Amino acid sequence: MANLREISRRMSSIKSTMQITRTMEMISTARIRKALDRAEQAEPYKDAITRMLANVASAGFDASQPLLAKHAEEKHVVFILVASDRGLAGAFNVGPQREVEREIDRLQKKGVESSVITCGRKPTEYFSHRKTVPVMSFVGISSEPNMDEADRIASYVMEGYEKGEIDRVVLVYWHAKNRVEQTQVTEQLLPISKEQLMMPNKPRTSEALSTIEGHEYTDFEFDPSAEEVLGQLLPAYFRTVIFHALLDSAAAEHGARRRAMQSATDNAKEVLGNLSRTYNRERQGAITTELTEIIGGASALEDN
């Protein structure tokens, strides 16, 4: 009977866990639509400012501008890592964290300094625990990012790049393709080339830049000069790209958690089914043993 009690306790524990995972799945399912809508609503603005930037760059690309000038030597790289405040989302946090960590180790071997800006409690704790204290960190708002967060990140990296303290900026986050599918994105923000600026629909991640055709727009006249307009547009462009990445990541987080909790619920059901069959076999065996003992005792009494 001790074995039956142990199996019963395990079944009760799994049922409680399954209730939690099913509830979390339902919550993420309810939230993902709102998060996707918010990211989709920001997409037209991002596309518009990207097209506008392509128009201006084709008419007046000035490589001497601080945000367009490529540094002669790479001494310091900044990674902007967008992840989550909470776990239980599969590889949502682990994948980007390990990628950035591997890249930091690779650069360190080459003598290049690296630093990281973390958006989310999980990546902040991950790198702080590994003695890589983030130069900036944002916690508690991964599911509801705001423009102030994007402004502060963009201002930090742009100021550092203009002063020559930062030589490259890389953005790492998850892109929500839809409610079910997410794709990890690694995008270089700085330095940015003329070819990149003139691509209104830049590739997300694995697609090579060479496969995207550049577009030139030369039918516009600018007052003041196109170079001056470009200088004013670039900061707004970087803020918009970072903010959209934050929104995109929030939607991907809910999608990843929904999928992870659905998988956990399915696994719990399978384990519960196996335990139920084991419990029934053990109980049947115990009942058979008890019956055998009763019959044996009755036979012994009859013999006496």
PDB file of C-alpha atoms in Angstrom:
ATOM      1  CA  MET A   1       0.000   0.000   0.000  1.00  0.00           C
ATOM      2  CA  ALA A   2       2.973   2.304   0.603  1.00  0.00           C
ATOM      3  CA  ASN A   3       3.729   2.182  -3.124  1.00  0.00           C
ATOM      4  CA  LEU A   4       0.095   3.022  -3.955  1.00  0.00           C
ATOM      5  CA  ARG A   5       0.200   6.042  -1.620  1.00  0.00           C
ATOM      6  CA  GLU A   6       3.403   7.266  -3.269  1.00  0.00           C
ATOM      7  CA  ILE A   7       1.906   6.931  -6.752  1.00  0.00           C
ATOM      8  CA  SER A   8      -1.249   8.717  -5.575  1.00  0.00           C
ATOM      9  CA  ARG A   9       0.830  11.615  -4.189  1.00  0.00           C
ATOM     10  CA  ARG A  10       2.725  11.892  -7.464  1.00  0.00           C
ATOM     11  CA  MET A  11      -0.511  11.926  -9.442  1.00  0.00           C
ATOM     12  CA  SER A  12      -1.930  14.703  -7.230  1.00  0.00           C
ATOM     13  CA  SER A  13       1.254  16.723  -7.649  1.00  0.00           C
ATOM     14  CA  ILE A  14       1.203  16.356 -11.446  1.00  0.00           C
ATOM     15  CA  LYS A  15      -2.474  17.320 -11.563  1.00  0.00           C
ATOM     16  CA  SER A  16      -1.680  20.533  -9.653  1.00  0.00           C
ATOM     17  CA  THR A  17       1.228  21.308 -11.978  1.00  0.00           C
ATOM     18  CA  MET A  18      -0.950  20.621 -15.013  1.00  0.00           C
ATOM     19  CA  GLN A  19      -3.547  23.102 -13.757  1.00  0.00           C
ATOM     20  CA  ILE A  20      -0.824  25.768 -13.494  1.00  0.00           C
ATOM     21  CA  THR A  21       0.617  25.109 -16.943  1.00  0.00           C
ATOM     22  CA  ARG A  22      -2.848  25.057 -18.524  1.00  0.00           C
ATOM     23  CA  THR A  23      -3.713  28.369 -16.857  1.00  0.00           C
ATOM     24  CA  MET A  24      -0.462  29.955 -18.006  1.00  0.00           C
ATOM     25  CA  GLU A  25      -1.126  28.691 -21.520  1.00  0.00           C
ATOM     26  CA  MET A  26      -4.571  30.289 -21.499  1.00  0.00           C
ATOM     27  CA  ILE A  27      -3.186  33.602 -20.192  1.00  0.00           C
ATOM     28  CA  SER A  28      -0.485  33.732 -22.879  1.00  0.00           C
ATOM     29  CA  THR A  29      -3.025  32.834 -25.549  1.00  0.00           C
ATOM     30  CA  ALA A  30      -5.193  35.749 -24.434  1.00  0.00           C
ATOM     31  CA  ARG A  31      -2.277  38.203 -24.306  1.00  0.00           C
ATOM     32  CA  ILE A  32      -0.505  37.312 -27.530  1.00  0.00           C
ATOM     33  CA  ARG A  33      -3.211  38.816 -29.741  1.00  0.00           C
ATOM     34  CA  LYS A  34      -2.923  42.175 -27.999  1.00  0.00           C
ATOM     35  CA  ALA A  35       0.872  42.084 -28.179  1.00  0.00           C
ATOM     36  CA  LEU A  36       0.829  41.160 -31.874  1.00  0.00           C
ATOM     37  CA  ASP A  37      -1.639  43.959 -32.581  1.00  0.00           C
ATOM     38  CA  ARG A  38       0.618  46.450 -30.844  1.00  0.00           C
ATOM     39  CA  ALA A  39       3.642  45.341 -32.854  1.00  0.00           C
ATOM     40  CA  GLU A  40       1.652  45.409 -36.098  1.00  0.00           C
ATOM     41  CA  GLN A  41       0.376  48.909 -35.345  1.00  0.00           C
ATOM     42  CA  ALA A  42       3.965  50.129 -34.980  1.00  0.00           C
ATOM     43  CA  GLU A  43       5.077  48.420 -38.210  1.00  0.00           C
ATOM     44  CA  PRO A  44       3.701  51.076 -40.627  1.00  0.00           C
ATOM     45  CA  TYR A  45       5.591  53.847 -38.819  1.00  0.00           C
ATOM     46  CA  LYS A  46       8.803  51.841 -38.932  1.00  0.00           C
ATOM     47  CA  ASP A  47       8.310  51.098 -42.630  1.00  0.00           C
ATOM     48  CA  ALA A  48       7.504  54.746 -43.376  1.00  0.00           C
ATOM     49  CA  ILE A  49      10.589  56.139 -41.653  1.00  0.00           C
ATOM     50  CA  THR A  50      12.728  53.442 -43.289  1.00  0.00           C
ATOM     51  CA  ARG A  51      11.440  54.387 -46.749  1.00  0.00           C
ATOM     52  CA  MET A  52      11.924  58.048 -45.958  1.00  0.00           C
ATOM     53  CA  LEU A  53      15.487  57.356 -44.874  1.00  0.00           C
ATOM     54  CA  ALA A  54      16.099  55.463 -48.130  1.00  0.00           C
ATOM     55  CA  ASN A  55      14.803  58.443 -50.105  1.00  0.00           C
ATOM     56  CA  VAL A  56      17.101  60.870 -48.325  1.00  0.00           C
ATOM     57  CA  ALA A  57      20.139  58.552 -48.379  1.00  0.00           C
ATOM     58  CA  SER A  58      19.886  58.121 -52.139  1.00  0.00           C
ATOM     59  CA  ALA A  59      19.979  61.906 -52.576  1.00  0.00           C
ATOM     60  CA  GLY A  60      22.497  62.876 -49.941  1.00  0.00           C
ATOM     61  CA  PHE A  61      24.463  60.132 -48.210  1.00  0.00           C
ATOM     62  CA  ASP A  62      27.175  61.814 -46.167  1.00  0.00           C
ATOM     63  CA  ALA A  63      29.650  59.250 -44.849  1.00  0.00           C
ATOM     64  CA  SER A  64      31.311  61.920 -42.707  1.00  0.00           C
ATOM     65  CA  GLN A  65      28.305  62.138 -40.391  1.00  0.00           C
ATOM     66  CA  PRO A  66      29.114  60.681 -36.957  1.00  0.00           C
ATOM     67  CA  LEU A  67      26.435  57.960 -37.144  1.00  0.00           C
ATOM     68  CA  LEU A  68      27.444  56.950 -40.680  1.00  0.00           C
ATOM     69  CA  ALA A  69      31.225  57.050 -40.350  1.00  0.00           C
ATOM     70  CA  LYS A  70      32.720  53.575 -40.004  1.00  0.00           C
ATOM     71  CA  HIS A  71      35.467  53.452 -37.385  1.00  0.00           C
ATOM     72  CA  ALA A  72      38.918  52.446 -38.509  1.00  0.00           C
ATOM     73  CA  GLU A  73      39.356  49.876 -35.742  1.00  0.00           C
ATOM     74  CA  GLU A  74      36.873  47.830 -33.738  1.00  0.00           C
ATOM     75  CA  LYS A  75      37.684  48.160 -30.059  1.00  0.00           C
ATOM     76  CA  HIS A  76      34.302  48.076 -28.331  1.00  0.00           C
ATOM     77  CA  VAL A  77      31.100  46.249 -29.291  1.00  0.00           C
ATOM     78  CA  VAL A  78      27.735  46.735 -27.564  1.00  0.00           C
ATOM     79  CA  PHE A  79      25.031  44.062 -27.637  1.00  0.00           C
ATOM     80  CA  ILE A  80      21.400  45.031 -27.048  1.00  0.00           C
ATOM     81  CA  LEU A  81      19.756  41.853 -25.774  1.00  0.00           C
ATOM     82  CA  VAL A  82      15.956  41.845 -25.588  1.00  0.00           C
ATOM     83  CA  ALA A  83      14.450  38.938 -23.658  1.00  0.00           C
ATOM     84  CA  SER A  84      11.969  38.409 -20.809  1.00  0.00           C
ATOM     85  CA  ASP A  85      11.370  39.165 -17.148  1.00  0.00           C
ATOM     86  CA  ARG A  86      10.033  35.656 -16.545  1.00  0.00           C
ATOM     87  CA  GLY A  87      11.013  32.123 -17.435  1.00  0.00           C
ATOM     88  CA  LEU A  88       8.896  29.117 -18.442  1.00  0.00           C
ATOM     89  CA  ALA A  89       9.088  30.144 -22.083  1.00  0.00           C
ATOM     90  CA  GLY A  90      11.218  27.413 -23.609  1.00  0.00           C
ATOM     91  CA  ALA A  91      14.393  28.677 -25.298  1.00  0.00           C
ATOM     92  CA  PHE A  92      13.150  32.278 -25.419  1.00  0.00           C
ATOM     93  CA  ASN A  93      15.737  33.524 -22.909  1.00  0.00           C
ATOM     94  CA  VAL A  94      18.388  30.829 -23.213  1.00  0.00           C
ATOM     95  CA  GLY A  95      19.005  31.101 -26.979  1.00  0.00           C
ATOM     96  CA  PRO A  96      19.843  34.833 -27.217  1.00  0.00           C
ATOM     97  CA  GLN A  97      21.770  34.797 -23.927  1.00  0.00           C
ATOM     98  CA  ARG A  98      24.071  32.016 -25.080  1.00  0.00           C
ATOM     99  CA  GLU A  99      24.543  33.573 -28.509  1.00  0.00           C
ATOM    100  CA  VAL A 100      25.614  36.899 -27.004  1.00  0.00           C
ATOM    101  CA  GLU A 101      27.824  35.136 -24.474  1.00  0.00           C
ATOM    102  CA  ARG A 102      29.564  33.141 -27.233  1.00  0.00           C
ATOM    103  CA  GLU A 103      30.113  36.300 -29.265  1.00  0.00           C
ATOM    104  CA  ILE A 104      31.523  38.136 -26.233  1.00  0.00           C
ATOM    105  CA  ASP A 105      33.974  35.256 -25.629  1.00  0.00           C
ATOM    106  CA  ARG A 106      34.974  35.264 -29.301  1.00  0.00           C
ATOM    107  CA  LEU A 107      35.619  39.003 -29.279  1.00  0.00           C
ATOM    108  CA  GLN A 108      37.522  38.781 -25.995  1.00  0.00           C
ATOM    109  CA  LYS A 109      39.932  36.300 -27.561  1.00  0.00           C
ATOM    110  CA  LYS A 110      40.563  38.864 -30.313  1.00  0.00           C
ATOM    111  CA  GLY A 111      41.215  41.589 -27.747  1.00  0.00           C
ATOM    112  CA  VAL A 112      37.950  43.425 -28.423  1.00  0.00           C
ATOM    113  CA  GLU A 113      36.018  44.800 -25.458  1.00  0.00           C
ATOM    114  CA  SER A 114      32.302  44.026 -25.219  1.00  0.00           C
ATOM    115  CA  SER A 115      29.395  45.224 -23.131  1.00  0.00           C
ATOM    116  CA  VAL A 116      25.718  44.345 -23.032  1.00  0.00           C
ATOM    117  CA  ILE A 117      22.442  46.215 -22.580  1.00  0.00           C
ATOM    118  CA  THR A 118      19.770  43.869 -21.210  1.00  0.00           C
ATOM    119  CA  CYS A 119      16.011  44.234 -21.531  1.00  0.00           C
ATOM    120  CA  GLY A 120      14.399  41.759 -19.152  1.00  0.00           C
ATOM    121  CA  ARG A 121      15.122  40.393 -15.690  1.00  0.00           C
ATOM    122  CA  LYS A 122      16.314  36.993 -16.944  1.00  0.00           C
ATOM    123  CA  PRO A 123      19.192  38.247 -19.164  1.00  0.00           C
ATOM    124  CA  THR A 124      20.116  40.826 -16.508  1.00  0.00           C
ATOM    125  CA  GLU A 125      20.481  38.116 -13.867  1.00  0.00           C
ATOM    126  CA  TYR A 126      22.203  35.776 -16.335  1.00  0.00           C
ATOM    127  CA  PHE A 127      25.031  38.151 -17.190  1.00  0.00           C
ATOM    128  CA  SER A 128      25.325  39.661 -13.698  1.00  0.00           C
ATOM    129  CA  HIS A 129      25.810  36.142 -12.318  1.00  0.00           C
ATOM    130  CA  ARG A 130      28.618  35.643 -14.848  1.00  0.00           C
ATOM    131  CA  LYS A 131      30.388  38.846 -13.799  1.00  0.00           C
ATOM    132  CA  THR A 132      29.349  40.700 -16.966  1.00  0.00           C
ATOM    133  CA  VAL A 133      27.359  43.522 -15.402  1.00  0.00           C
ATOM    134  CA  PRO A 134      25.133  45.173 -18.035  1.00  0.00           C
ATOM    135  CA  VAL A 135      25.904  48.828 -18.749  1.00  0.00           C
ATOM    136  CA  MET A 136      22.124  49.385 -18.891  1.00  0.00           C
ATOM    137  CA  SER A 137      19.311  47.119 -17.766  1.00  0.00           C
ATOM    138  CA  PHE A 138      15.519  47.280 -17.876  1.00  0.00           C
ATOM    139  CA  VAL A 139      13.382  44.942 -15.771  1.00  0.00           C
ATOM    140  CA  GLY A 140       9.679  44.608 -15.098  1.00  0.00           C
ATOM    141  CA  ILE A 141       8.464  45.873 -18.474  1.00  0.00           C
ATOM    142  CA  SER A 142       9.342  43.125 -20.950  1.00  0.00           C
ATOM    143  CA  SER A 143       5.673  42.392 -21.712  1.00  0.00           C
ATOM    144  CA  GLU A 144       4.727  46.091 -21.875  1.00  0.00           C
ATOM    145  CA  PRO A 145       7.721  48.001 -23.312  1.00  0.00           C
ATOM    146  CA  ASN A 146       7.554  51.775 -23.676  1.00  0.00           C
ATOM    147  CA  MET A 147       9.140  54.420 -25.848  1.00  0.00           C
ATOM    148  CA  ASP A 148      11.206  55.795 -22.960  1.00  0.00           C
ATOM    149  CA  GLU A 149      13.101  52.504 -22.809  1.00  0.00           C
ATOM    150  CA  ALA A 150      13.883  52.708 -26.531  1.00  0.00           C
ATOM    151  CA  ASP A 151      14.899  56.385 -26.224  1.00  0.00           C
ATOM    152  CA  ARG A 152      17.370  55.684 -23.434  1.00  0.00           C
ATOM    153  CA  ILE A 153      18.962  52.750 -25.264  1.00  0.00           C
ATOM    154  CA  ALA A 154      19.190  54.639 -28.566  1.00  0.00           C
ATOM    155  CA  SER A 155      20.628  57.750 -26.907  1.00  0.00           C
ATOM    156  CA  TYR A 156      23.291  55.705 -25.114  1.00  0.00           C
ATOM    157  CA  VAL A 157      24.532  53.818 -28.174  1.00  0.00           C
ATOM    158  CA  MET A 158      24.340  56.825 -30.533  1.00  0.00           C
ATOM    159  CA  GLU A 159      26.227  59.076 -28.125  1.00  0.00           C
ATOM    160  CA  GLY A 160      28.858  56.403 -27.547  1.00  0.00           C
ATOM    161  CA  TYR A 161      29.251  55.796 -31.287  1.00  0.00           C
ATOM    162  CA  GLU A 162      29.584  59.508 -32.076  1.00  0.00           C
ATOM    163  CA  LYS A 163      32.267  59.896 -29.387  1.00  0.00           C
ATOM    164  CA  GLY A 164      34.169  56.864 -30.684  1.00  0.00           C
ATOM    165  CA  GLU A 165      33.616  54.912 -27.468  1.00  0.00           C
ATOM    166  CA  ILE A 166      31.495  52.310 -29.277  1.00  0.00           C
ATOM    167  CA  ASP A 167      32.496  50.823 -32.640  1.00  0.00           C
ATOM    168  CA  ARG A 168      29.641  48.400 -33.340  1.00  0.00           C
ATOM    169  CA  VAL A 169      26.109  47.886 -32.019  1.00  0.00           C
ATOM    170  CA  VAL A 170      24.253  44.568 -32.393  1.00  0.00           C
ATOM    171  CA  LEU A 171      20.568  44.016 -31.583  1.00  0.00           C
ATOM    172  CA  VAL A 172      19.456  40.493 -30.581  1.00  0.00           C
ATOM    173  CA  TYR A 173      15.797  39.611 -30.026  1.00  0.00           C
ATOM    174  CA  TRP A 174      12.950  37.286 -31.063  1.00  0.00           C
ATOM    175  CA  HIS A 175      10.658  38.173 -33.953  1.00  0.00           C
ATOM    176  CA  ALA A 176       7.030  36.987 -33.720  1.00  0.00           C
ATOM    177  CA  LYS A 177       6.061  35.731 -37.154  1.00  0.00           C
ATOM    178  CA  ASN A 178       2.611  34.805 -35.894  1.00  0.00           C
ATOM    179  CA  ARG A 179       0.932  33.333 -32.807  1.00  0.00           C
ATOM    180  CA  VAL A 180       2.826  30.071 -33.139  1.00  0.00           C
ATOM    181  CA  GLU A 181       6.211  30.739 -34.752  1.00  0.00           C
ATOM    182  CA  GLN A 182       9.098  32.878 -33.490  1.00  0.00           C
ATOM    183  CA  THR A 183      12.470  33.560 -35.112  1.00  0.00           C
ATOM    184  CA  GLN A 184      15.619  34.759 -33.397  1.00  0.00           C
ATOM    185  CA  VAL A 185      16.998  37.926 -35.001  1.00  0.00           C
ATOM    186  CA  THR A 186      20.539  39.296 -34.869  1.00  0.00           C
ATOM    187  CA  GLU A 187      20.694  42.727 -36.481  1.00  0.00           C
ATOM    188  CA  GLN A 188      23.625  45.135 -36.700  1.00  0.00           C
ATOM    189  CA  LEU A 189      22.458  48.675 -35.991  1.00  0.00           C
ATOM    190  CA  LEU A 190      25.798  50.470 -36.212  1.00  0.00           C
ATOM    191  CA  PRO A 191      27.741  51.037 -38.344  1.00  0.00           C
ATOM    192  CA  ILE A 192      25.143  51.323 -41.067  1.00  0.00           C
ATOM    193  CA  SER A 193      26.110  51.495 -44.744  1.00  0.00           C
ATOM    194  CA  LYS A 194      24.493  53.349 -47.636  1.00  0.00           C
ATOM    195  CA  GLU A 195      23.333  50.030 -49.098  1.00  0.00           C
ATOM    196  CA  GLN A 196      21.545  49.149 -45.865  1.00  0.00           C
ATOM    197  CA  LEU A 197      19.894  52.559 -45.620  1.00  0.00           C
ATOM    198  CA  MET A 198      18.543  52.219 -49.146  1.00  0.00           C
ATOM    199  CA  MET A 199      16.719  48.961 -48.426  1.00  0.00           C
ATOM    200  CA  PRO A 200      13.151  49.763 -47.401  1.00  0.00           C
ATOM    201  CA  ASN A 201      12.501  46.096 -46.585  1.00  0.00           C
ATOM    202  CA  LYS A 202      15.653  44.810 -44.973  1.00  0.00           C
ATOM    203  CA  PRO A 203      16.009  41.083 -44.218  1.00  0.00           C
ATOM    204  CA  ARG A 204      15.198  39.894 -40.729  1.00  0.00           C
ATOM    205  CA  THR A 205      18.019  37.503 -40.005  1.00  0.00           C
ATOM    206  CA  SER A 206      19.456  34.662 -42.113  1.00  0.00           C
ATOM    207  CA  GLU A 207      18.576  36.176 -45.485  1.00  0.00           C
ATOM    208  CA  ALA A 208      21.703  37.673 -47.050  1.00  0.00           C
ATOM    209  CA  LEU A 209      21.805  41.388 -47.774  1.00  0.00           C
ATOM    210  CA  SER A 210      22.962  40.597 -51.291  1.00  0.00           C
ATOM    211  CA  THR A 211      19.598  39.015 -52.081  1.00  0.00           C
ATOM    212  CA  ILE A 212      17.725  42.258 -51.384  1.00  0.00           C
ATOM    213  CA  GLU A 213      17.722  44.821 -54.138  1.00  0.00           C
ATOM    214  CA  GLY A 214      18.534  48.399 -53.183  1.00  0.00           C
ATOM    215  CA  HIS A 215      16.239  51.178 -54.341  1.00  0.00           C
ATOM    216  CA  GLU A 216      17.259  54.691 -55.289  1.00  0.00           C
ATOM    217  CA  TYR A 217      14.886  57.608 -55.029  1.00  0.00           C
ATOM    218  CA  THR A 218      16.211  60.705 -56.787  1.00  0.00           C
ATOM    219  CA  ASP A 219      12.989  62.559 -57.620  1.00  0.00           C
ATOM    220  CA  PHE A 220      13.008  64.699 -54.485  1.00  0.00           C
ATOM    221  CA  GLU A 221      14.464  68.096 -53.672  1.00  0.00           C
ATOM    222  CA  PHE A 222      15.425  68.831 -50.083  1.00  0.00           C
ATOM    223  CA  ASP A 223      15.496  72.087 -48.161  1.00  0.00           C
ATOM    224  CA  PRO A 224      17.651  72.187 -46.140  1.00  0.00           C
ATOM    225  CA  SER A 225      20.111  69.812 -47.785  1.00  0.00           C
ATOM    226  CA  ALA A 226      19.524  66.073 -47.954  1.00  0.00           C
ATOM    227  CA  GLU A 227      22.602  65.550 -45.793  1.00  0.00           C
ATOM    228  CA  GLU A 228      21.145  67.712 -43.021  1.00  0.00           C
ATOM    229  CA  VAL A 229      17.762  65.999 -43.246  1.00  0.00           C
ATOM    230  CA  LEU A 230      19.498  62.618 -43.067  1.00  0.00           C
ATOM    231  CA  GLY A 231      21.291  63.683 -39.902  1.00  0.00           C
ATOM    232  CA  GLN A 232      17.958  64.590 -38.301  1.00  0.00           C
ATOM    233  CA  LEU A 233      16.234  61.381 -39.395  1.00  0.00           C
ATOM    234  CA  LEU A 234      18.870  58.910 -38.209  1.00  0.00           C
ATOM    235  CA  PRO A 235      18.221  59.286 -34.445  1.00  0.00           C
ATOM    236  CA  ALA A 236      14.470  58.872 -34.987  1.00  0.00           C
ATOM    237  CA  TYR A 237      15.147  55.834 -37.153  1.00  0.00           C
ATOM    238  CA  PHE A 238      17.279  54.090 -34.512  1.00  0.00           C
ATOM    239  CA  ARG A 239      14.733  54.813 -31.770  1.00  0.00           C
ATOM    240  CA  THR A 240      11.963  53.408 -33.954  1.00  0.00           C
ATOM    241  CA  VAL A 241      13.903  50.239 -34.819  1.00  0.00           C
ATOM    242  CA  ILE A 242      14.717  49.564 -31.157  1.00  0.00           C
ATOM    243  CA  PHE A 243      11.168  50.261 -29.981  1.00  0.00           C
ATOM    244  CA  HIS A 244       9.710  47.971 -32.622  1.00  0.00           C
ATOM    245  CA  ALA A 245      12.145  45.232 -31.569  1.00  0.00           C
ATOM    246  CA  LEU A 246      10.901  45.600 -27.978  1.00  0.00           C
ATOM    247  CA  LEU A 247       7.276  45.292 -29.109  1.00  0.00           C
ATOM    248  CA  ASP A 248       8.111  42.387 -31.395  1.00  0.00           C
ATOM    249  CA  SER A 249       9.912  40.596 -28.580  1.00  0.00           C
ATOM    250  CA  ALA A 250       6.946  41.070 -26.229  1.00  0.00           C
ATOM    251  CA  ALA A 251       4.654  39.367 -28.735  1.00  0.00           C
ATOM    252  CA  ALA A 252       7.182  36.580 -29.303  1.00  0.00           C
ATOM    253  CA  GLU A 253       7.476  36.057 -25.538  1.00  0.00           C
ATOM    254  CA  HIS A 254       3.766  35.299 -25.168  1.00  0.00           C
ATOM    255  CA  GLY A 255       3.881  32.990 -28.172  1.00  0.00           C
ATOM    256  CA  ALA A 256       6.905  31.111 -26.843  1.00  0.00           C
ATOM    257  CA  ARG A 257       5.368  30.770 -23.374  1.00  0.00           C
ATOM    258  CA  ARG A 258       2.064  29.549 -24.787  1.00  0.00           C
ATOM    259  CA  ARG A 259       3.872  26.875 -26.781  1.00  0.00           C
ATOM    260  CA  ALA A 260       6.072  25.863 -23.837  1.00  0.00           C
ATOM    261  CA  MET A 261       3.098  25.603 -21.463  1.00  0.00           C
ATOM    262  CA  GLN A 262       1.103  23.632 -24.025  1.00  0.00           C
ATOM    263  CA  SER A 263       3.980  21.188 -24.344  1.00  0.00           C
ATOM    264  CA  ALA A 264       4.308  20.970 -20.548  1.00  0.00           C
ATOM    265  CA  THR A 265       0.573  20.294 -20.201  1.00  0.00           C
ATOM    266  CA  ASP A 266       0.717  17.571 -22.854  1.00  0.00           C
ATOM    267  CA  ASN A 267       3.710  15.956 -21.148  1.00  0.00           C
ATOM    268  CA  ALA A 268       1.933  16.095 -17.785  1.00  0.00           C
ATOM    269  CA  LYS A 269      -1.094  14.361 -19.304  1.00  0.00           C
ATOM    270  CA  GLU A 270       1.146  11.615 -20.689  1.00  0.00           C
ATOM    271  CA  VAL A 271       2.933  11.085 -17.366  1.00  0.00           C
ATOM    272  CA  LEU A 272      -0.402  11.126 -15.535  1.00  0.00           C
ATOM    273  CA  GLY A 273      -1.749   8.463 -17.890  1.00  0.00           C
ATOM    274  CA  ASN A 274       1.277   6.248 -17.295  1.00  0.00           C
ATOM    275  CA  LEU A 275       1.001   6.677 -13.526  1.00  0.00           C
ATOM    276  CA  SER A 276      -2.713   5.926 -13.646  1.00  0.00           C
ATOM    277  CA  ARG A 277      -2.056   2.633 -15.428  1.00  0.00           C
ATOM    278  CA  THR A 278       0.705   1.779 -12.948  1.00  0.00           C
ATOM    279  CA  TYR A 279      -1.582   2.646 -10.029  1.00  0.00           C
ATOM    280  CA  ASN A 280      -4.342   0.396 -11.385  1.00  0.00           C
ATOM    281  CA  ARG A 281      -1.932  -2.509 -11.882  1.00  0.00           C
ATOM    282  CA  GLU A 282      -0.526  -2.095  -8.370  1.00  0.00           C
ATOM    283  CA  ARG A 283      -4.005  -1.849  -6.883  1.00  0.00           C
ATOM    284  CA  GLN A 284      -5.187  -4.906  -8.791  1.00  0.00           C
ATOM    285  CA  GLY A 285      -2.149  -6.799  -7.565  1.00  0.00           C
ATOM    286  CA  ALA A 286      -2.790  -5.706  -3.969  1.00  0.00           C
ATOM    287  CA  ILE A 287      -6.438  -6.766  -4.168  1.00  0.00           C
ATOM    288  CA  THR A 288      -5.452 -10.133  -5.646  1.00  0.00           C
ATOM    289  CA  THR A 289      -2.922 -10.635  -2.862  1.00  0.00           C
ATOM    290  CA  GLU A 290      -5.508  -9.780  -0.208  1.00  0.00           C
ATOM    291  CA  LEU A 291      -8.042 -12.167  -1.731  1.00  0.00           C
ATOM    292  CA  THR A 292      -5.467 -14.937  -1.884  1.00  0.00           C
ATOM    293  CA  GLU A 293      -4.625 -14.408   1.779  1.00  0.00           C
ATOM    294  CA  ILE A 294      -8.314 -14.440   2.782  1.00  0.00           C
ATOM    295  CA  ILE A 295      -9.007 -17.621   0.807  1.00  0.00           C
ATOM    296  CA  GLY A 296      -5.880 -19.234   2.213  1.00  0.00           C
ATOM    297  CA  GLY A 297      -6.938 -18.327   5.761  1.00  0.00           C
ATOM    298  CA  ALA A 298     -10.451 -19.648   5.230  1.00  0.00           C
ATOM    299  CA  SER A 299      -9.057 -22.916   3.863  1.00  0.00           C
ATOM    300  CA  ALA A 300      -6.797 -23.259   6.874  1.00  0.00           C
ATOM    301  CA  LEU A 301      -9.740 -22.785   9.230  1.00  0.00           C
ATOM    302  CA  GLU A 302     -11.758 -25.421   7.385  1.00  0.00           C
ATOM    303  CA  ASP A 303      -8.884 -27.898   7.644  1.00  0.00           C
ATOM    304  CA  ASN A 304      -8.778 -27.373  11.381  1.00  0.00           C
TER     305      ASN A 304
END
